[in-house]
């Protein structure tokens, strides 16, 4: 976050006075100093003074934290208070970084129907490995909401996803779908006749399907395969390139694959992965 000169000067002044406060003998005296600092803006007020007087250094630390980066609290909506339990529907998205840096990593967020953008937090590994948490899909999420300060991603708040329900159905208006099944093998170095190789679920769930823009410079969506090797994305109409996230010596003669998505329609793309086991 870029701060102007006046803001930087104010922060420096607060920190200087903070050092003075820590050496003072009285918490009440600390409150008087801070009140003097803010008397032109009348920002601190009686409540702030009471907190400082009661909590001393801890109260001052709270106040400075609240004032140093005020614009980091609300970015794109009016948010509930910390700890409020939310029940919201929306589309799962990959969050953008505030500094504009690009990454293959997808930090999941929810573009909720209430108009706000939330970061999804504490998602069960069961959901992640099932393929239900996939950008482009719709989901119902329930859990307590907490405001972020100085988080690197474009979401000023997070939801601890105690409840996560996929709302898969037909693509929402204006969206198209891409789905398919991936065959992975060989899995067992030696297979005896009449003793088929048992494929553990991890063979599928440990692999990820990636969806890029045609120039492969921007990752649009990613998802782990489910326990049966299936995947599904809901995407805006357009042209995309399908790839597999690097894993060991995997390779596929079917990839990369260019796919065209149309609104209201579903595309199926099945492909095979050679594990290299011989």
Coordinates of C-alpha atoms in Angstrom, one line a residue:
X1 CA 0.0 0.0 0.0
X2 CA 1.4 3.4 -1.0
X3 CA 1.1 6.1 1.7
X4 CA 1.3 9.8 1.1
X5 CA 3.9 12.0 3.0
X6 CA 1.3 13.4 5.4
X7 CA 0.2 9.8 6.4
X8 CA 3.8 8.6 6.8
X9 CA 4.5 11.6 9.0
X10 CA 1.5 10.9 11.1
X11 CA 2.5 7.3 11.6
X12 CA 6.0 8.3 12.6
X13 CA 4.5 10.7 15.2
X14 CA 2.3 8.0 16.6
X15 CA 5.1 5.6 16.9
X16 CA 7.3 8.2 18.6
X17 CA 4.6 9.0 21.2
X18 CA 4.0 5.2 21.6
X19 CA 7.7 4.9 22.8
X20 CA 7.0 7.7 25.3
X21 CA 3.8 6.0 26.4
X22 CA 5.6 2.8 27.2
X23 CA 8.0 4.6 29.6
X24 CA 5.2 6.6 31.3
X25 CA 4.0 5.7 34.8
X26 CA 0.3 6.1 34.2
X27 CA -2.0 4.7 31.6
X28 CA -4.3 7.6 32.0
X29 CA -1.4 10.0 31.2
X30 CA -0.8 7.9 28.1
X31 CA -4.4 8.6 27.0
X32 CA -4.0 12.3 27.5
X33 CA -0.9 12.3 25.2
X34 CA -2.8 10.5 22.4
X35 CA -5.8 12.7 22.8
X36 CA -3.6 15.7 22.3
X37 CA -2.1 14.1 19.2
X38 CA -5.6 13.8 17.6
X39 CA -7.3 16.9 19.0
X40 CA -7.4 18.6 15.6
X41 CA -9.3 15.7 14.0
X42 CA -11.3 14.6 17.1
X43 CA -10.8 11.1 16.0
X44 CA -9.8 9.3 19.1
X45 CA -12.8 10.3 21.2
X46 CA -14.0 9.2 24.6
X47 CA -14.2 5.5 23.7
X48 CA -10.6 5.4 22.5
X49 CA -9.4 7.2 25.6
X50 CA -11.2 4.7 27.8
X51 CA -9.6 1.8 26.0
X52 CA -6.1 3.3 26.4
X53 CA -6.7 4.2 30.0
X54 CA -8.0 0.7 30.9
X55 CA -5.5 -1.4 28.8
X56 CA -2.4 0.8 28.8
X57 CA 0.2 -0.2 26.2
X58 CA -2.1 -2.9 24.8
X59 CA -4.9 -0.3 24.2
X60 CA -2.4 2.0 22.4
X61 CA -1.2 -0.8 20.2
X62 CA -4.9 -1.5 19.2
X63 CA -5.5 2.1 18.4
X64 CA -2.3 2.4 16.2
X65 CA -3.2 -0.8 14.3
X66 CA -6.7 0.6 13.6
X67 CA -5.4 3.9 12.3
X68 CA -2.3 3.0 10.4
X69 CA -4.0 1.3 7.4
X70 CA -7.6 2.3 7.5
X71 CA -8.3 1.8 3.8
X72 CA -7.3 -1.9 4.0
X73 CA -10.4 -2.8 6.0
X74 CA -13.1 -2.2 3.3
X75 CA -12.4 -2.6 -0.4
X76 CA -15.6 -3.6 -2.2
X77 CA -18.5 -3.7 0.1
X78 CA -20.1 -3.1 3.5
X79 CA -19.0 -6.0 5.6
X80 CA -20.4 -7.5 8.7
X81 CA -18.7 -7.4 12.1
X82 CA -15.9 -9.8 13.0
X83 CA -17.3 -13.2 14.1
X84 CA -20.6 -12.8 12.3
X85 CA -21.7 -16.2 10.9
X86 CA -22.5 -15.8 7.2
X87 CA -24.5 -18.1 4.9
X88 CA -23.8 -17.1 1.3
X89 CA -24.0 -18.5 -2.2
X90 CA -21.6 -17.5 -5.0
X91 CA -19.0 -18.4 -7.5
X92 CA -15.6 -19.8 -6.6
X93 CA -12.8 -17.6 -8.0
X94 CA -9.0 -17.4 -7.9
X95 CA -8.1 -14.2 -6.0
X96 CA -5.9 -11.6 -7.6
X97 CA -2.9 -10.2 -5.6
X98 CA -3.1 -6.5 -4.7
X99 CA 0.4 -5.9 -6.1
X100 CA -0.6 -7.3 -9.5
X101 CA 1.9 -10.2 -9.2
X102 CA 1.0 -13.3 -11.2
X103 CA 1.2 -16.9 -9.9
X104 CA 0.2 -20.4 -10.8
X105 CA -1.2 -20.8 -7.3
X106 CA -4.9 -20.4 -6.9
X107 CA -6.0 -18.8 -3.6
X108 CA -9.7 -19.5 -3.5
X109 CA -12.3 -16.8 -2.9
X110 CA -16.0 -16.6 -3.2
X111 CA -17.6 -13.9 -5.4
X112 CA -20.8 -13.9 -3.5
X113 CA -24.3 -13.1 -4.7
X114 CA -24.4 -10.3 -2.0
X115 CA -21.9 -8.4 -4.1
X116 CA -18.9 -9.0 -1.8
X117 CA -15.7 -10.9 -2.4
X118 CA -14.6 -13.2 0.4
X119 CA -11.5 -15.3 0.9
X120 CA -12.3 -19.0 1.7
X121 CA -10.4 -20.2 4.8
X122 CA -10.0 -23.5 6.6
X123 CA -11.5 -25.5 3.8
X124 CA -11.6 -29.2 4.6
X125 CA -9.1 -31.4 2.7
X126 CA -12.1 -33.6 1.9
X127 CA -13.5 -30.8 -0.2
X128 CA -10.2 -29.8 -1.8
X129 CA -9.4 -33.4 -2.9
X130 CA -13.0 -34.1 -4.1
X131 CA -12.8 -31.5 -6.9
X132 CA -15.7 -29.6 -5.4
X133 CA -13.6 -26.6 -4.7
X134 CA -13.0 -25.4 -8.3
X135 CA -12.9 -21.9 -9.7
X136 CA -15.9 -21.3 -11.8
X137 CA -18.2 -23.5 -9.8
X138 CA -21.0 -22.3 -7.6
X139 CA -21.1 -23.1 -3.9
X140 CA -22.9 -22.5 -0.7
X141 CA -20.6 -21.5 2.2
X142 CA -21.4 -21.0 5.9
X143 CA -19.0 -19.9 8.6
X144 CA -17.8 -17.0 10.7
X145 CA -16.5 -13.9 8.9
X146 CA -13.3 -12.0 9.9
X147 CA -11.9 -8.8 8.5
X148 CA -8.4 -8.9 7.0
X149 CA -5.7 -6.2 7.5
X150 CA -2.9 -6.0 4.9
X151 CA -3.8 -9.3 3.3
X152 CA -1.9 -9.6 -0.1
X153 CA -5.0 -10.7 -1.9
X154 CA -8.0 -8.7 -3.1
X155 CA -10.4 -9.8 -0.4
X156 CA -10.8 -7.6 2.7
X157 CA -12.4 -10.5 4.6
X158 CA -12.4 -14.2 5.0
X159 CA -15.0 -16.9 5.8
X160 CA -14.0 -19.9 7.8
X161 CA -15.8 -22.5 5.7
X162 CA -17.3 -24.7 8.3
X163 CA -20.0 -25.7 5.7
X164 CA -19.2 -26.0 2.0
X165 CA -21.8 -27.3 -0.4
X166 CA -21.4 -27.6 -4.1
X167 CA -24.3 -26.1 -6.2
X168 CA -23.4 -28.0 -9.4
X169 CA -26.2 -28.1 -11.9
X170 CA -26.6 -26.5 -15.3
X171 CA -24.1 -23.6 -15.8
X172 CA -25.4 -20.3 -14.5
X173 CA -26.6 -17.8 -17.1
X174 CA -23.8 -16.6 -19.4
X175 CA -21.5 -19.5 -18.4
X176 CA -20.4 -22.7 -20.1
X177 CA -19.1 -25.9 -18.7
X178 CA -16.0 -28.0 -19.3
X179 CA -16.0 -31.5 -17.8
X180 CA -14.3 -34.9 -18.4
X181 CA -12.7 -38.0 -17.1
X182 CA -8.9 -38.6 -16.9
X183 CA -7.4 -42.1 -17.2
X184 CA -4.1 -42.5 -15.3
X185 CA -1.8 -45.5 -15.8
X186 CA 0.1 -47.7 -15.6
X187 CA -0.2 -47.8 -11.8
X188 CA 1.2 -51.2 -11.0
X189 CA 4.6 -52.2 -12.4
X190 CA 3.4 -55.8 -12.8
X191 CA -0.1 -57.1 -13.3
X192 CA -0.9 -60.8 -13.1
X193 CA -3.7 -62.3 -15.1
X194 CA -6.9 -62.4 -13.0
X195 CA -5.4 -60.0 -10.5
X196 CA -6.3 -56.5 -11.7
X197 CA -4.3 -53.6 -10.3
X198 CA -6.3 -51.7 -7.6
X199 CA -6.0 -48.0 -8.2
X200 CA -5.9 -46.0 -5.0
X201 CA -7.9 -42.8 -4.9
X202 CA -4.7 -40.7 -4.4
X203 CA -3.7 -41.6 -8.0
X204 CA -6.5 -39.3 -9.1
X205 CA -6.9 -36.7 -6.3
X206 CA -3.2 -35.9 -6.3
X207 CA -3.4 -34.6 -9.9
X208 CA -4.7 -31.2 -11.0
X209 CA -6.2 -30.0 -14.3
X210 CA -5.3 -26.4 -15.2
X211 CA -7.1 -24.0 -17.5
X212 CA -5.2 -21.1 -19.1
X213 CA -5.9 -18.3 -21.5
X214 CA -4.8 -19.1 -25.1
X215 CA -1.4 -17.5 -24.6
X216 CA -0.9 -19.5 -21.4
X217 CA 0.1 -16.4 -19.5
X218 CA -2.9 -16.3 -17.1
X219 CA -4.3 -19.2 -15.1
X220 CA -8.1 -19.0 -15.2
X221 CA -9.0 -22.1 -13.2
X222 CA -7.6 -25.2 -11.5
X223 CA -9.0 -28.3 -9.8
X224 CA -7.9 -31.6 -8.4
X225 CA -9.5 -34.7 -10.0
X226 CA -12.1 -36.4 -7.8
X227 CA -11.7 -40.0 -6.6
X228 CA -13.0 -41.3 -10.0
X229 CA -10.7 -39.1 -12.1
X230 CA -13.4 -36.7 -13.1
X231 CA -13.2 -32.9 -13.2
X232 CA -15.6 -30.0 -14.0
X233 CA -15.3 -26.2 -14.6
X234 CA -17.8 -23.5 -15.2
X235 CA -16.2 -20.8 -17.4
X236 CA -17.1 -17.6 -19.2
X237 CA -17.5 -18.1 -23.0
X238 CA -14.2 -18.0 -24.8
X239 CA -11.1 -20.0 -25.8
X240 CA -9.0 -21.8 -23.2
X241 CA -6.0 -24.2 -23.1
X242 CA -6.2 -27.3 -20.9
X243 CA -3.1 -28.6 -19.2
X244 CA -2.1 -30.9 -16.4
X245 CA -0.1 -29.6 -13.4
X246 CA 3.4 -31.1 -13.4
X247 CA 3.6 -34.3 -11.3
X248 CA 6.6 -36.7 -11.4
X249 CA 7.2 -37.9 -14.9
X250 CA 3.6 -37.7 -16.0
X251 CA 3.0 -36.9 -19.6
X252 CA 0.0 -36.9 -21.9
X253 CA -0.2 -37.0 -25.7
X254 CA -3.6 -35.4 -25.4
X255 CA -2.3 -32.1 -23.9
X256 CA -2.2 -29.2 -24.3
X257 CA -5.7 -29.0 -25.6
X258 CA -7.5 -25.9 -26.9
X259 CA -11.2 -25.8 -25.9
X260 CA -13.9 -23.3 -27.0
X261 CA -16.6 -22.7 -24.4
X262 CA -20.1 -21.4 -25.4
X263 CA -22.7 -19.9 -23.0
X264 CA -25.2 -22.4 -21.7
X265 CA -23.4 -25.4 -23.2
X266 CA -21.2 -28.1 -21.8
X267 CA -18.0 -29.4 -23.4
X268 CA -16.6 -32.9 -22.6
X269 CA -12.9 -33.5 -22.8
X270 CA -11.5 -36.9 -21.7
X271 CA -7.8 -37.5 -21.7
X272 CA -5.1 -40.0 -20.6
X273 CA -2.0 -39.6 -18.5
X274 CA 1.0 -41.8 -18.8
X275 CA 2.7 -42.2 -15.4
X276 CA 5.9 -43.6 -16.9
X277 CA 5.7 -46.8 -14.7
X278 CA 7.1 -49.8 -16.6

